[in-house]
Backbone as numpy.savetxt, mean C-alpha at the origin, in Angstrom:
# Nx Ny Nz CAx CAy CAz Cx Cy Cz
-19.36 -40.29 10.12 -20.12 -38.93 10.20 -19.39 -37.82 10.32
-18.23 -37.82 11.06 -17.36 -36.65 11.20 -16.69 -36.60 9.82
-16.16 -37.52 9.03 -15.54 -37.35 7.92 -16.54 -36.77 6.77
-17.90 -37.06 6.77 -18.86 -36.73 6.01 -19.03 -35.05 6.30
-19.15 -34.57 7.22 -19.53 -33.47 7.69 -18.30 -32.69 7.38
-16.91 -33.24 7.64 -15.94 -32.33 7.27 -16.05 -32.11 5.62
-16.30 -33.35 4.99 -16.16 -33.15 3.23 -17.14 -32.05 2.97
-18.27 -32.24 3.52 -19.36 -31.21 3.09 -18.82 -29.89 3.17
-18.43 -29.49 4.70 -17.69 -28.38 5.04 -16.85 -27.95 3.88
-15.99 -28.78 3.85 -14.85 -28.28 2.82 -15.11 -28.05 1.48
-15.98 -28.96 0.71 -16.40 -28.58 -0.45 -17.33 -27.07 -0.41
-18.33 -26.86 0.56 -18.75 -25.74 0.70 -17.91 -24.43 0.72
-16.84 -24.62 1.68 -16.15 -23.54 1.98 -15.37 -23.41 0.53
-14.68 -24.33 0.05 -14.07 -24.16 -1.30 -14.70 -23.77 -2.20
-16.00 -23.96 -2.48 -16.77 -23.09 -3.69 -16.88 -21.49 -2.87
-17.00 -21.29 -1.95 -17.40 -19.73 -1.50 -15.82 -19.27 -1.72
-14.63 -20.02 -1.10 -13.39 -19.48 -1.31 -13.12 -18.98 -2.55
-12.95 -19.84 -3.29 -12.56 -19.83 -5.03 -13.19 -18.63 -5.56
-14.75 -18.67 -5.07 -15.43 -17.58 -5.71 -14.79 -16.03 -5.01
-14.37 -16.22 -3.97 -14.10 -14.79 -3.27 -12.65 -14.60 -4.16
-11.77 -15.49 -4.26 -10.48 -15.36 -4.81 -10.53 -14.97 -6.03
-11.49 -15.31 -7.06 -11.42 -14.83 -8.31 -11.83 -13.35 -8.52
-12.75 -13.09 -7.44 -13.05 -11.53 -7.32 -11.90 -10.81 -6.77
-11.05 -11.28 -5.69 -9.96 -10.59 -5.34 -8.90 -10.39 -6.60
-8.75 -11.53 -7.47 -7.78 -11.28 -8.51 -8.18 -10.46 -9.59
-9.43 -10.30 -9.81 -9.78 -9.17 -10.87 -9.88 -7.63 -10.01
-9.44 -7.25 -8.79 -9.91 -6.26 -8.21 -8.62 -5.04 -8.52
-7.61 -5.56 -8.81 -6.43 -4.61 -9.41 -5.61 -4.44 -8.03
-6.03 -4.47 -6.89 -5.37 -4.40 -5.49 -4.35 -5.25 -5.21
-5.11 -6.53 -4.93 -4.59 -8.04 -4.39 -3.42 -8.35 -5.31
-2.37 -8.56 -4.56 -1.17 -9.00 -5.22 -0.39 -7.90 -6.12
-0.58 -6.81 -5.62 0.20 -5.42 -6.42 1.24 -5.33 -5.56
2.19 -5.32 -5.66 3.65 -5.06 -5.14 3.88 -3.44 -4.60
3.75 -3.53 -3.35 4.12 -2.03 -2.66 5.15 -2.17 -1.31
6.26 -2.81 -1.65 7.01 -3.20 -0.75 7.95 -1.90 -0.59
8.49 -1.28 -1.46 8.95 -0.05 -1.36 8.66 1.29 -2.25
8.10 2.09 -1.47 7.15 3.21 -2.07 8.03 4.41 -1.79
8.84 5.12 -2.90 9.71 6.03 -2.54 9.37 7.39 -2.97
9.62 8.07 -2.20 9.20 9.86 -2.31 10.49 10.23 -3.14
9.93 11.04 -4.13 11.15 11.79 -4.99 10.43 13.21 -5.14
11.29 14.29 -4.96 10.75 15.63 -4.82 10.43 16.15 -6.20
9.20 16.50 -6.32 8.67 17.03 -7.48 9.33 18.31 -8.55
10.35 18.83 -7.31 10.88 20.08 -7.76 12.29 19.69 -8.49
12.83 18.35 -8.40 14.00 18.07 -8.93 13.94 17.13 -10.06
14.23 17.94 -11.16 13.88 16.93 -12.66 14.68 15.78 -12.53
16.08 16.04 -12.05 16.67 14.95 -12.39 16.59 13.58 -11.33
15.93 13.96 -10.56 15.35 12.92 -9.51 14.24 12.26 -10.17
13.27 12.93 -10.65 12.10 12.43 -11.36 12.76 11.58 -12.47
13.65 12.05 -13.24 14.03 11.12 -14.35 14.63 9.81 -13.85
15.44 10.01 -12.71 16.16 8.98 -12.32 15.13 7.59 -11.67
14.20 8.30 -11.10 13.02 7.15 -10.67 12.44 6.14 -11.57
12.44 6.47 -13.03 12.26 5.51 -14.01 13.00 4.23 -14.06
14.08 4.47 -13.53 15.13 3.32 -13.34 15.23 2.48 -12.29
14.54 2.85 -11.30 14.92 2.49 -9.88 13.69 1.18 -9.57
14.35 0.43 -8.78 13.37 -0.80 -8.50 12.55 -0.63 -7.62
12.24 0.55 -7.16 10.97 0.67 -6.14 9.87 0.22 -6.78
9.00 -0.43 -5.85 7.55 -0.58 -6.38 6.64 0.15 -6.85
6.65 1.69 -6.28 5.91 3.00 -6.32 6.60 3.82 -6.43
6.68 4.80 -6.94 6.91 6.14 -6.78 5.96 7.28 -6.44
6.31 7.90 -5.39 5.34 9.19 -5.05 6.42 10.50 -5.30
5.82 10.95 -6.18 6.37 12.30 -6.43 5.60 13.39 -5.49
6.62 14.25 -5.00 6.09 14.90 -4.01 6.01 16.43 -4.04
4.68 16.89 -3.88 4.61 18.41 -3.76 4.48 18.84 -2.38
4.53 18.28 -1.55 4.58 19.00 -0.11 5.79 19.04 0.55
6.43 18.26 1.53 7.30 18.68 2.32 8.65 19.18 1.63
8.61 17.96 0.44 9.96 18.09 -0.32 10.22 19.41 -1.20
9.15 20.42 -1.09 9.14 21.25 -2.24 8.81 22.71 -1.57
9.76 23.59 -1.62 9.58 25.07 -1.25 8.42 25.55 -1.37
8.00 26.78 -0.86 6.65 27.27 -1.05 6.63 27.86 -2.28
7.83 28.61 -2.85 8.19 29.30 -4.13 8.34 28.28 -5.20
8.50 27.13 -4.95 8.65 26.30 -6.10 7.66 25.18 -6.28
6.35 25.42 -5.43 5.34 24.68 -5.61 4.71 24.64 -7.32
4.37 25.66 -7.76 3.88 25.86 -8.92 4.82 24.97 -10.33
6.04 25.28 -10.04 6.96 24.81 -10.94 6.93 23.23 -10.88
7.09 22.82 -9.53 7.22 21.29 -9.31 5.98 20.66 -9.81
4.98 21.36 -9.79 3.44 20.80 -10.02 3.67 20.55 -11.86
4.12 21.51 -12.54 4.13 21.36 -13.73 5.44 20.43 -14.21
6.44 20.22 -13.57 7.40 19.17 -13.84 6.67 17.84 -13.73
6.08 17.66 -12.57 5.45 16.32 -12.47 4.55 16.08 -13.61
3.38 16.84 -13.90 2.54 16.80 -14.98 3.46 16.28 -16.14
4.31 17.15 -16.60 5.15 16.92 -17.70 5.65 15.79 -17.71
6.32 15.33 -16.83 6.91 13.92 -16.54 6.09 12.69 -16.74
4.84 12.83 -16.04 3.66 12.06 -16.16 3.45 11.84 -17.73
3.07 12.91 -18.35 2.62 12.96 -19.71 3.64 12.10 -20.54
4.76 12.15 -20.27 6.17 11.32 -21.18 5.84 9.78 -20.65
5.28 9.58 -19.82 4.92 8.15 -19.59 5.86 7.31 -18.11
5.48 6.65 -17.71 6.01 5.79 -16.66 5.33 4.47 -16.55
5.77 3.55 -17.63 5.26 2.45 -17.94 5.77 1.59 -17.00
6.99 1.78 -16.18 7.32 0.82 -15.42 7.14 0.83 -13.97
6.37 1.92 -13.70 5.87 2.24 -12.14 4.87 2.85 -12.10
3.86 2.21 -10.88 2.84 2.95 -10.84 3.41 4.53 -9.96
2.59 5.41 -10.43 2.84 6.84 -9.81 1.95 7.37 -9.00
2.35 7.91 -7.72 1.39 8.39 -7.05 2.00 10.11 -6.54
1.15 11.07 -6.57 1.54 12.45 -6.43 0.97 12.83 -4.78
1.90 13.12 -4.08 1.51 13.71 -2.61 1.17 15.07 -2.97
0.13 15.41 -3.02 -0.44 17.03 -3.10 -0.39 17.72 -1.86
-0.42 18.94 -1.79 -0.51 19.74 -0.53 -1.68 19.50 0.16
-1.88 20.09 1.51 -3.03 19.59 1.98 -4.29 20.82 1.63
-5.27 20.50 1.63 -6.54 21.33 1.17 -6.42 22.61 2.04
-5.98 22.74 2.97 -6.00 24.05 3.87 -4.68 25.01 3.65
-4.11 24.58 2.71 -2.89 25.50 2.04 -3.12 26.18 0.89
-2.47 27.06 0.48 -2.81 27.73 -0.88 -2.57 26.88 -2.06
-1.98 25.90 -2.05 -1.79 24.93 -3.25 -2.60 23.72 -3.49
-3.14 23.33 -2.22 -3.70 22.05 -2.16 -4.95 21.64 -3.50
-5.83 22.77 -3.47 -6.91 22.40 -4.39 -6.53 22.63 -5.68
-5.50 23.32 -6.15 -4.71 23.63 -7.39 -4.40 22.43 -7.65
-3.39 21.80 -6.85 -2.72 20.62 -7.32 -3.80 19.51 -7.59
-4.91 19.27 -6.92 -5.87 18.24 -7.36 -6.57 18.68 -8.46
-6.84 19.93 -8.99 -7.33 20.41 -10.26 -6.35 20.17 -11.16
-5.09 20.31 -11.09 -4.38 20.06 -11.97 -4.17 18.58 -12.39
-4.03 17.82 -11.37 -3.63 16.36 -11.46 -4.63 15.61 -12.02
-5.86 15.88 -11.82 -7.17 14.98 -11.74 -7.20 14.17 -13.03
-6.99 14.80 -14.27 -6.97 14.13 -15.35 -5.83 14.06 -16.16
-4.74 14.01 -15.37 -3.37 13.61 -16.03 -3.36 12.07 -16.23
-2.86 11.47 -17.47 -2.68 10.35 -17.77 -1.55 9.77 -17.18
-1.64 8.57 -16.64 -0.47 7.80 -16.04 -0.59 8.02 -14.61
-1.40 8.79 -13.66 -1.09 9.01 -12.49 -2.14 7.88 -11.60
-1.81 7.29 -10.73 -2.21 6.19 -10.29 -3.14 6.49 -8.76
-2.74 7.50 -8.12 -3.39 7.89 -7.01 -2.76 9.58 -6.52
-3.46 10.00 -5.95 -3.04 11.00 -5.17 -2.96 10.96 -3.90
-1.99 11.26 -3.00 -1.53 11.01 -1.54 -2.00 12.58 -0.94
-3.09 12.33 0.23 -3.47 13.57 0.62 -2.58 13.77 2.31
-1.90 14.75 2.63 -1.26 14.75 3.91 -2.38 14.93 4.91
-1.88 14.33 6.08 -2.47 14.84 7.29 -3.90 14.84 7.31
-4.81 13.57 6.96 -6.07 13.56 6.75 -6.62 13.21 8.05
-7.69 14.14 8.63 -8.10 13.69 10.12 -9.81 13.53 10.00
-10.27 13.51 8.91 -11.87 13.29 8.84 -12.17 12.68 7.60
-13.39 12.00 7.37 -13.59 11.70 6.14 -14.42 12.77 5.34
-14.53 13.79 5.83 -14.94 15.03 5.08 -14.05 15.52 4.38
-12.80 15.34 4.67 -11.49 15.64 3.77 -11.58 14.80 2.38
-11.60 13.52 2.63 -11.58 12.38 1.70 -12.87 12.78 0.53
-14.11 13.03 0.95 -15.12 13.39 0.24 -14.92 14.60 -0.66
-14.26 15.55 -0.07 -13.81 16.83 -0.58 -12.67 16.83 -1.63
-12.00 15.73 -1.48 -10.83 15.55 -2.42 -11.48 15.11 -3.64
-12.59 13.92 -3.24 -13.18 13.33 -4.55 -13.87 14.28 -5.32
-14.76 15.16 -4.75 -15.53 16.29 -5.32 -14.44 17.19 -6.25
-13.25 17.49 -5.98 -12.54 18.30 -6.54 -12.02 17.36 -7.83
-11.52 16.31 -7.53 -11.25 15.35 -8.87 -12.32 15.24 -9.70
-13.39 14.88 -9.24 -14.67 14.69 -10.14 -15.07 15.72 -11.09
-15.05 17.23 -10.23 -15.00 18.20 -11.04 -14.16 18.64 -11.91
-12.87 18.17 -12.05 -12.02 18.17 -12.98 -11.69 16.91 -13.81
-12.64 16.27 -13.99 -12.71 15.25 -14.89 -11.53 14.15 -14.67
-11.65 13.58 -13.39 -10.94 12.57 -12.89 -11.39 11.23 -13.58
-10.55 10.27 -13.89 -11.19 8.95 -14.12 -11.57 8.23 -12.90
-12.45 7.35 -12.91 -13.27 6.71 -11.60 -12.25 5.98 -11.07
-11.12 5.35 -11.66 -10.05 4.60 -11.04 -8.84 5.31 -10.43
-8.89 6.80 -10.53 -7.90 7.48 -9.78 -8.14 7.50 -8.23
-7.01 6.70 -7.76 -7.24 6.43 -6.12 -6.85 7.45 -5.35
-7.32 7.46 -4.04 -6.78 8.53 -3.20 -6.07 7.67 -2.03
-4.98 8.25 -1.69 -4.21 7.45 -0.41 -4.35 8.86 0.72
-4.69 8.20 1.91 -4.58 9.17 3.08 -3.56 8.68 3.97
-2.82 10.11 4.09 -1.77 9.89 5.28 -2.29 10.17 6.57
-1.83 9.38 7.39 -2.24 9.21 8.59 -1.22 9.72 9.67
-1.04 11.20 10.05 -0.03 11.60 10.52 -0.09 12.62 12.07
-1.32 12.34 12.51 -1.83 13.16 13.76 -2.57 12.39 14.64
-2.61 12.70 15.75 -3.16 11.97 16.82 -4.78 11.83 16.51
-5.43 12.91 16.11 -6.68 13.33 15.33 -7.08 12.31 14.44
-6.02 12.07 13.75 -6.13 11.20 12.49 -6.20 9.78 12.95
-5.48 9.36 13.80 -5.61 7.93 14.45 -7.03 7.71 15.10
-7.41 8.67 15.83 -8.61 8.47 16.43 -9.72 8.39 15.64
-9.62 9.22 14.53 -10.90 9.14 13.46 -10.75 8.32 12.32
-9.73 7.13 12.43 -9.53 6.19 11.42 -11.06 5.70 10.77
-11.59 4.91 11.61 -13.02 4.67 11.04 -13.90 5.35 10.43
-13.90 6.99 10.55 -14.61 7.82 9.85 -13.98 7.97 8.53
-12.67 8.17 8.45 -11.64 8.27 7.31 -12.22 7.09 6.61
-11.93 5.92 6.76 -11.96 4.72 5.97 -13.55 4.34 5.60
-14.65 4.71 6.53 -15.82 4.66 6.17 -15.98 5.55 4.95
-15.88 6.68 5.21 -16.17 7.54 4.02 -15.46 7.50 2.78
-13.94 7.25 2.97 -13.14 6.97 1.79 -13.75 5.84 0.79
-14.35 4.80 1.50 -14.77 3.67 0.69 -16.01 3.59 0.21
-16.79 4.84 0.59 -18.26 5.00 0.30 -18.22 5.88 -0.97
-19.57 6.01 -1.30 -20.16 6.65 -2.84 -19.58 8.22 -2.36
-19.71 8.50 -1.19 -19.33 9.92 -1.00 -18.14 10.29 -1.09
-17.18 9.50 -1.35 -15.68 9.57 -1.93 -15.51 8.93 -3.25
-16.71 8.33 -3.94 -16.21 7.62 -5.12 -15.65 6.33 -4.82
-15.69 5.83 -3.76 -14.99 4.67 -3.16 -13.52 4.73 -3.94
-12.89 5.89 -3.80 -11.49 6.08 -4.16 -10.48 5.83 -3.23
-10.74 5.71 -1.93 -9.75 5.39 -0.95 -9.31 4.10 -1.26
-7.84 3.58 -1.15 -7.30 2.44 -1.54 -6.05 2.18 -0.50
-5.55 3.46 -0.06 -4.37 2.94 0.77 -4.38 3.96 1.94
-3.74 3.56 3.28 -3.44 4.27 4.20 -1.92 4.43 4.40
-1.34 5.62 4.70 -0.01 5.92 4.65 0.38 6.23 6.02
1.08 5.86 6.65 1.51 6.16 8.09 2.58 7.47 7.82
2.02 8.26 8.64 3.38 9.60 8.56 3.93 9.68 9.90
4.90 8.83 10.11 5.50 8.47 11.59 6.34 9.64 12.35
6.73 10.50 11.31 7.62 11.62 11.80 6.92 12.72 12.44
5.73 13.24 11.77 5.01 13.99 12.36 4.24 13.57 13.43
3.67 12.24 13.54 3.03 11.83 14.47 4.03 11.74 15.86
5.06 11.30 15.77 6.25 11.26 16.69 6.28 12.74 17.43
6.47 13.57 16.70 6.50 15.12 17.21 5.24 15.55 17.99
4.16 15.05 17.33 2.84 15.43 17.67 2.63 14.83 19.24
2.98 13.35 19.44 2.95 12.64 20.61 4.07 13.07 21.69
4.82 13.89 21.22 5.87 14.34 22.15 6.68 13.10 22.51
6.73 12.05 21.54 7.73 10.80 21.83 8.93 10.92 21.47
9.73 9.81 21.87 10.93 9.53 21.25 11.28 8.76 20.22
12.35 9.00 19.34 12.46 7.95 18.29 13.45 7.09 18.84
12.85 5.78 19.06 13.61 4.71 19.49 13.74 3.48 18.40
14.67 2.60 18.72 14.82 1.74 17.93 13.92 0.66 17.84
12.97 0.33 18.81 12.02 -0.53 18.70 10.81 0.14 18.29
10.43 1.35 18.37 9.41 2.24 18.02 8.37 1.79 19.01
8.46 1.61 19.97 7.64 1.45 21.19 6.48 2.38 21.10
7.07 3.88 21.10 6.06 4.85 21.20 4.82 4.78 20.22
5.06 4.26 19.19 4.43 4.12 17.97 3.38 2.75 17.72
3.56 2.03 18.48 2.87 0.68 18.33 1.86 0.62 18.22
1.00 1.35 19.33 -0.52 1.76 19.19 -1.09 2.13 18.06
-0.42 3.15 17.51 -0.88 3.85 16.25 -0.60 2.98 15.03
0.40 2.39 15.09 0.88 1.53 13.70 -0.27 0.37 13.56
-0.36 -0.28 14.93 -1.44 -1.19 14.75 -3.06 -0.88 14.45
-3.28 0.27 15.13 -4.67 0.73 15.03 -4.81 1.22 13.57
-4.05 1.83 12.89 -3.97 1.96 11.19 -4.01 0.78 10.68
-3.35 -0.05 11.00 -3.30 -1.38 10.22 -4.75 -1.98 10.35
-5.52 -2.03 11.51 -6.56 -2.58 12.01 -7.52 -1.99 10.74
-7.69 -0.73 10.81 -8.66 0.23 9.90 -8.37 -0.11 8.57
-7.13 -0.36 7.95 -7.04 -0.79 6.59 -7.53 -1.94 6.10
-7.22 -3.11 7.07 -7.72 -4.34 6.86 -9.12 -4.37 7.05
-9.78 -3.65 7.85 -11.30 -3.73 8.14 -12.30 -3.24 6.84
-11.27 -2.23 6.10 -11.98 -1.70 4.96 -11.54 -1.97 3.48
-10.44 -3.07 3.70 -9.86 -3.64 2.72 -8.95 -2.71 1.61
-8.47 -2.08 2.49 -7.27 -1.02 2.28 -5.84 -1.50 2.24
-4.74 -0.96 1.55 -3.47 -1.11 1.55 -2.79 -0.44 2.92
-1.80 -0.66 3.19 -1.19 -0.20 4.31 0.12 0.02 4.56
0.64 1.34 4.40 2.23 1.49 4.31 2.62 2.22 5.61
3.86 1.36 5.89 4.39 2.08 7.17 5.36 3.55 6.83
5.68 4.35 7.75 6.30 5.51 7.51 7.56 5.36 7.28
8.17 6.60 7.18 9.48 6.65 6.82 10.76 6.49 7.77
12.13 6.19 7.36 13.34 5.94 8.04 13.96 7.14 7.89
14.16 7.89 8.77 15.13 9.28 8.58 16.56 9.17 8.52
17.05 7.81 9.18 18.58 7.62 9.49 19.01 7.20 8.32
19.46 7.61 7.31 19.90 7.21 6.20 21.36 6.42 6.47
21.99 6.74 7.49 23.22 5.94 7.69 23.21 4.72 8.46
21.82 4.43 8.90 21.42 3.36 9.96 20.74 2.30 9.27
21.17 1.27 8.19 20.57 0.54 7.43 20.37 -0.73 8.27
20.76 -0.89 9.23 20.47 -2.09 10.21 19.24 -1.70 10.96
18.92 -0.37 11.15 17.76 -0.04 11.95 16.70 0.00 11.04
16.89 0.41 9.92 15.95 0.32 8.77 15.70 -0.97 8.40
16.38 -1.97 8.42 16.12 -3.43 8.29 15.20 -3.93 9.48
15.46 -3.60 10.77 14.68 -3.97 11.78 13.28 -3.31 11.85
13.20 -2.21 11.24 11.79 -1.30 11.19 10.92 -2.19 10.25
11.70 -2.47 9.09 10.82 -3.25 7.93 10.44 -4.52 8.37
11.21 -5.14 9.21 10.95 -6.56 9.62 9.53 -6.35 10.50
9.72 -5.41 11.41 8.70 -5.53 12.36 7.57 -4.68 11.64
7.48 -4.05 10.76 6.17 -3.85 9.95 5.85 -4.93 9.19
6.49 -5.67 8.42 6.12 -6.98 7.79 5.63 -7.88 8.80
6.11 -8.26 9.93 5.84 -9.08 10.74 3.93 -8.64 11.35
4.05 -7.21 11.38 2.57 -6.84 12.06 1.56 -7.16 10.76
1.92 -6.90 9.25 1.16 -7.03 8.27 1.05 -6.12 7.13
1.98 -4.99 7.53 2.04 -3.83 6.73 2.51 -4.34 5.07
2.05 -3.75 4.20 2.27 -4.16 2.70 3.63 -3.68 2.26
4.08 -2.68 2.76 5.38 -2.12 2.57 5.71 -0.73 3.41
6.78 -0.23 2.85 7.44 0.95 3.72 7.57 2.01 2.86
7.38 3.35 2.96 7.77 4.44 2.40 8.95 4.82 2.64
9.70 5.25 1.51 11.04 5.67 1.63 11.56 7.19 1.26
12.68 7.40 1.72 13.26 8.92 1.40 14.39 9.13 0.42
15.01 7.78 0.09 16.37 7.67 -0.49 16.46 6.33 -1.26
17.00 6.31 -2.59 17.01 5.15 -3.32 17.78 3.96 -2.74
18.73 4.20 -1.91 19.53 3.17 -1.18 18.77 2.30 -0.15
17.66 3.25 0.15 16.57 2.23 1.22 15.88 0.97 0.42
15.84 1.29 -1.10 14.94 0.46 -1.50 15.33 -1.24 -1.59
16.55 -1.26 -1.52 16.82 -3.07 -1.58 16.48 -3.69 -0.36
16.39 -2.79 0.72 16.26 -3.47 2.32 14.65 -3.42 2.31
14.18 -2.45 1.81 12.57 -2.69 1.74 12.13 -3.87 0.99
12.77 -3.79 -0.51 12.18 -5.18 -1.15 12.47 -6.42 -0.57
13.36 -6.47 0.02 13.88 -8.19 0.86 12.88 -8.15 1.90
12.89 -7.26 2.77 12.04 -7.37 3.80 10.44 -7.76 3.70
9.70 -7.23 2.83 8.36 -7.56 2.25 7.88 -8.73 1.15
9.43 -9.12 0.74 9.25 -10.20 -0.31 8.93 -11.68 0.62
7.98 -12.26 0.28 7.85 -13.65 0.81 9.02 -14.46 0.54
9.39 -15.39 1.64 10.63 -16.00 1.47 10.75 -17.16 0.33
11.50 -17.89 0.03 11.50 -18.99 -0.96 10.43 -20.04 -0.09
10.74 -20.32 1.39 10.31 -21.35 2.10 8.84 -21.04 2.36
8.34 -19.58 2.21 6.83 -19.60 2.49 6.30 -19.83 0.95
7.04 -19.35 0.08 6.35 -19.81 -1.18 6.33 -21.18 -1.67
7.20 -21.87 -1.31 7.15 -23.41 -1.35 6.14 -23.94 -0.69
5.75 -23.54 0.55 4.54 -24.01 1.58 3.34 -23.64 0.99
3.21 -22.31 0.37 2.06 -21.94 -0.29 1.70 -22.84 -1.53
2.83 -23.33 -2.14 2.42 -24.14 -3.34 1.90 -25.64 -2.95
2.52 -26.17 -1.57 1.88 -27.06 -1.17 0.99 -27.30 -0.51
0.56 -25.85 0.08 -1.01 -25.86 0.50 -2.23 -25.85 -0.73
-1.77 -25.09 -1.92 -2.74 -25.03 -2.93 -2.74 -26.57 -3.41
-1.70 -27.07 -3.76 -1.77 -28.51 -4.41 -2.63 -29.51 -3.48
-2.23 -29.41 -2.28 -2.97 -30.28 -1.37 -4.76 -30.01 -1.20
-4.76 -28.63 -1.23 -6.31 -28.22 -1.23 -6.86 -28.90 -2.30
-6.44 -28.58 -3.39 -6.97 -28.79 -4.67 -7.25 -30.05 -4.90
-6.21 -31.14 -4.25 -6.43 -32.47 -4.49 -7.50 -32.95 -3.25
-7.65 -32.37 -2.49 -8.54 -32.82 -1.65 -9.92 -32.18 -2.07
-9.93 -31.43 -2.50 -11.32 -30.87 -3.17 -11.89 -32.10 -4.37
-10.47 -32.46 -5.25 -11.23 -33.31 -6.33 -11.46 -34.60 -5.80
-10.87 -34.79 -4.60 -10.90 -36.47 -3.92 -12.06 -36.32 -2.97
-12.67 -35.43 -2.64 -13.55 -35.17 -1.69 -13.25 -35.81 -0.16
-11.86 -35.02 0.19 -11.36 -35.39 1.26 -11.72 -34.39 2.53
-11.89 -34.80 3.60 -12.24 -33.63 4.45 -11.58 -33.21 5.54
-10.15 -33.55 5.29 -9.13 -33.08 5.99 -7.91 -32.84 4.99
-7.18 -31.74 5.22 -6.01 -31.61 4.46 -4.83 -31.17 5.67
-3.71 -31.91 5.66 -2.80 -31.46 6.35 -1.48 -31.09 5.45
-0.60 -30.23 5.81 0.56 -29.84 5.22 1.72 -29.66 5.88
2.68 -30.37 6.17 3.78 -30.27 7.02 3.38 -30.12 8.37
2.51 -30.99 8.54 2.07 -31.43 9.82 0.90 -30.71 10.47
0.71 -29.61 9.73 -0.53 -28.70 10.31 -1.88 -28.67 9.44
-2.84 -28.67 10.16 -4.06 -28.56 9.48 -4.49 -27.42 8.83
-4.70 -27.66 7.42 -4.92 -26.40 6.38 -6.57 -26.02 6.44
-6.69 -24.89 7.04 -8.10 -24.21 6.97 -8.18 -23.41 5.70
-9.29 -22.86 5.78 -9.89 -21.97 4.79 -8.87 -20.48 4.68
-8.41 -20.15 5.99 -7.60 -18.89 5.88 -6.50 -19.32 5.33
-5.94 -20.23 5.55 -4.55 -20.61 5.05 -4.62 -20.73 3.49
-5.49 -21.34 2.91 -5.41 -21.34 1.45 -5.69 -19.79 0.94
-6.45 -18.92 1.47 -6.48 -17.59 1.04 -5.19 -16.95 1.12
-4.80 -17.12 2.51 -3.35 -16.45 2.49 -2.41 -16.95 1.42
-2.40 -18.38 1.18 -1.41 -18.74 0.38 -1.82 -18.20 -1.04
-2.79 -18.06 -1.47 -3.17 -17.53 -2.85 -2.83 -16.18 -2.84
-2.86 -15.41 -1.85 -2.47 -14.18 -1.76 -0.82 -13.81 -1.87
-0.07 -14.71 -1.20 1.39 -14.64 -1.26 1.68 -14.93 -2.89
1.22 -15.94 -3.13 1.49 -16.38 -4.57 1.35 -15.54 -5.50
0.11 -14.86 -5.28 0.15 -13.85 -6.22 1.03 -12.51 -6.43
1.34 -12.10 -5.10 2.17 -11.12 -4.71 3.67 -11.61 -5.19
3.97 -12.85 -4.97 5.04 -13.36 -5.58 5.49 -13.11 -7.15
4.30 -13.60 -7.97 4.34 -13.83 -9.14 4.53 -12.36 -9.93
3.75 -11.39 -9.21 3.86 -9.86 -9.33 5.06 -9.22 -9.26
5.72 -9.56 -7.98 7.29 -9.24 -7.73 8.14 -9.76 -8.76
8.19 -10.98 -9.23 8.92 -11.76 -10.30 8.79 -11.04 -11.34
7.48 -10.71 -12.03 7.27 -9.88 -12.97 7.96 -8.45 -12.93
7.96 -7.48 -12.13 8.72 -6.45 -12.07 9.91 -6.76 -12.13
10.70 -7.57 -11.47 11.93 -7.90 -11.51 12.56 -8.20 -12.94
11.64 -8.84 -13.51 12.09 -9.11 -14.71 12.14 -7.79 -15.74
11.20 -7.02 -15.52 11.31 -5.55 -15.93 12.42 -4.71 -15.48
12.52 -4.50 -14.54 13.45 -3.50 -13.75 14.83 -3.98 -13.36
14.88 -5.31 -12.78 15.71 -6.06 -12.50 15.63 -5.96 -10.87
16.23 -6.69 -9.95 16.18 -6.77 -8.63 16.84 -5.92 -7.77
16.52 -5.57 -6.81 17.21 -4.43 -5.73 17.75 -5.07 -4.63
């Protein structure tokens, strides 16, 4: 009787899971590598040109912190010109200035219909109303429906209002454009009056709350930058910490940090081997109507199959990127 019930459960769960996985695989977000997300100053034409050759998974062209006030308009034009020339090898995101600055709304209006732009990143988002307002500006300026919004979470109030930000950002009020949360750990540390520590203990609660919100609403989640350029060991430790938490990748401020992030957030060879074993055993169990699947001495459940499929999709996408750009 137990075997029959297990078989029934496995087959029913299998049908539901495979349907879900098929939907995930066509969403355009699952399996997209975001291990290394590199900020490049929009005011630096050489840096923009160089970014085309770098093995970062995503490039963020920055109009905010990296650009002086008197260079904002020029940087905006340079970014638009660069995008018009094409960035076939990288998804490109532009970090606009905040809406309450003299440049924010103009940034969004100018960027809305630019071809080749994957998303706009909005700094210091503190409520859902801001996400809806960004959507309205984009819509008014003929942005395509698939232009995404990334929200930067950089302040205590932003952390406390994560649910509102995510709920509105994934609703019709914001065109369902919200696709990622990005930690702004430097500003958050300042606002918390916390210390920069190797273990990042002062930030753990904020990091986990942001990750919880992102997963609850089906969003990508990116760790904040590492400012100590001469401390690769600490960068590696922070990448490993974020990876173990469940983050998709890390934002970076220098090309020499890319290799560390790419390695840390890449599934290991043993993980991929086990994922293939899980998928093979699961598919065999479905075809043979077996009620129990065991891989490496552990019972395989629906959640293990879903995670195996996700990691294999990510691995395949990383392999494809490395063929295109070379590994870092």
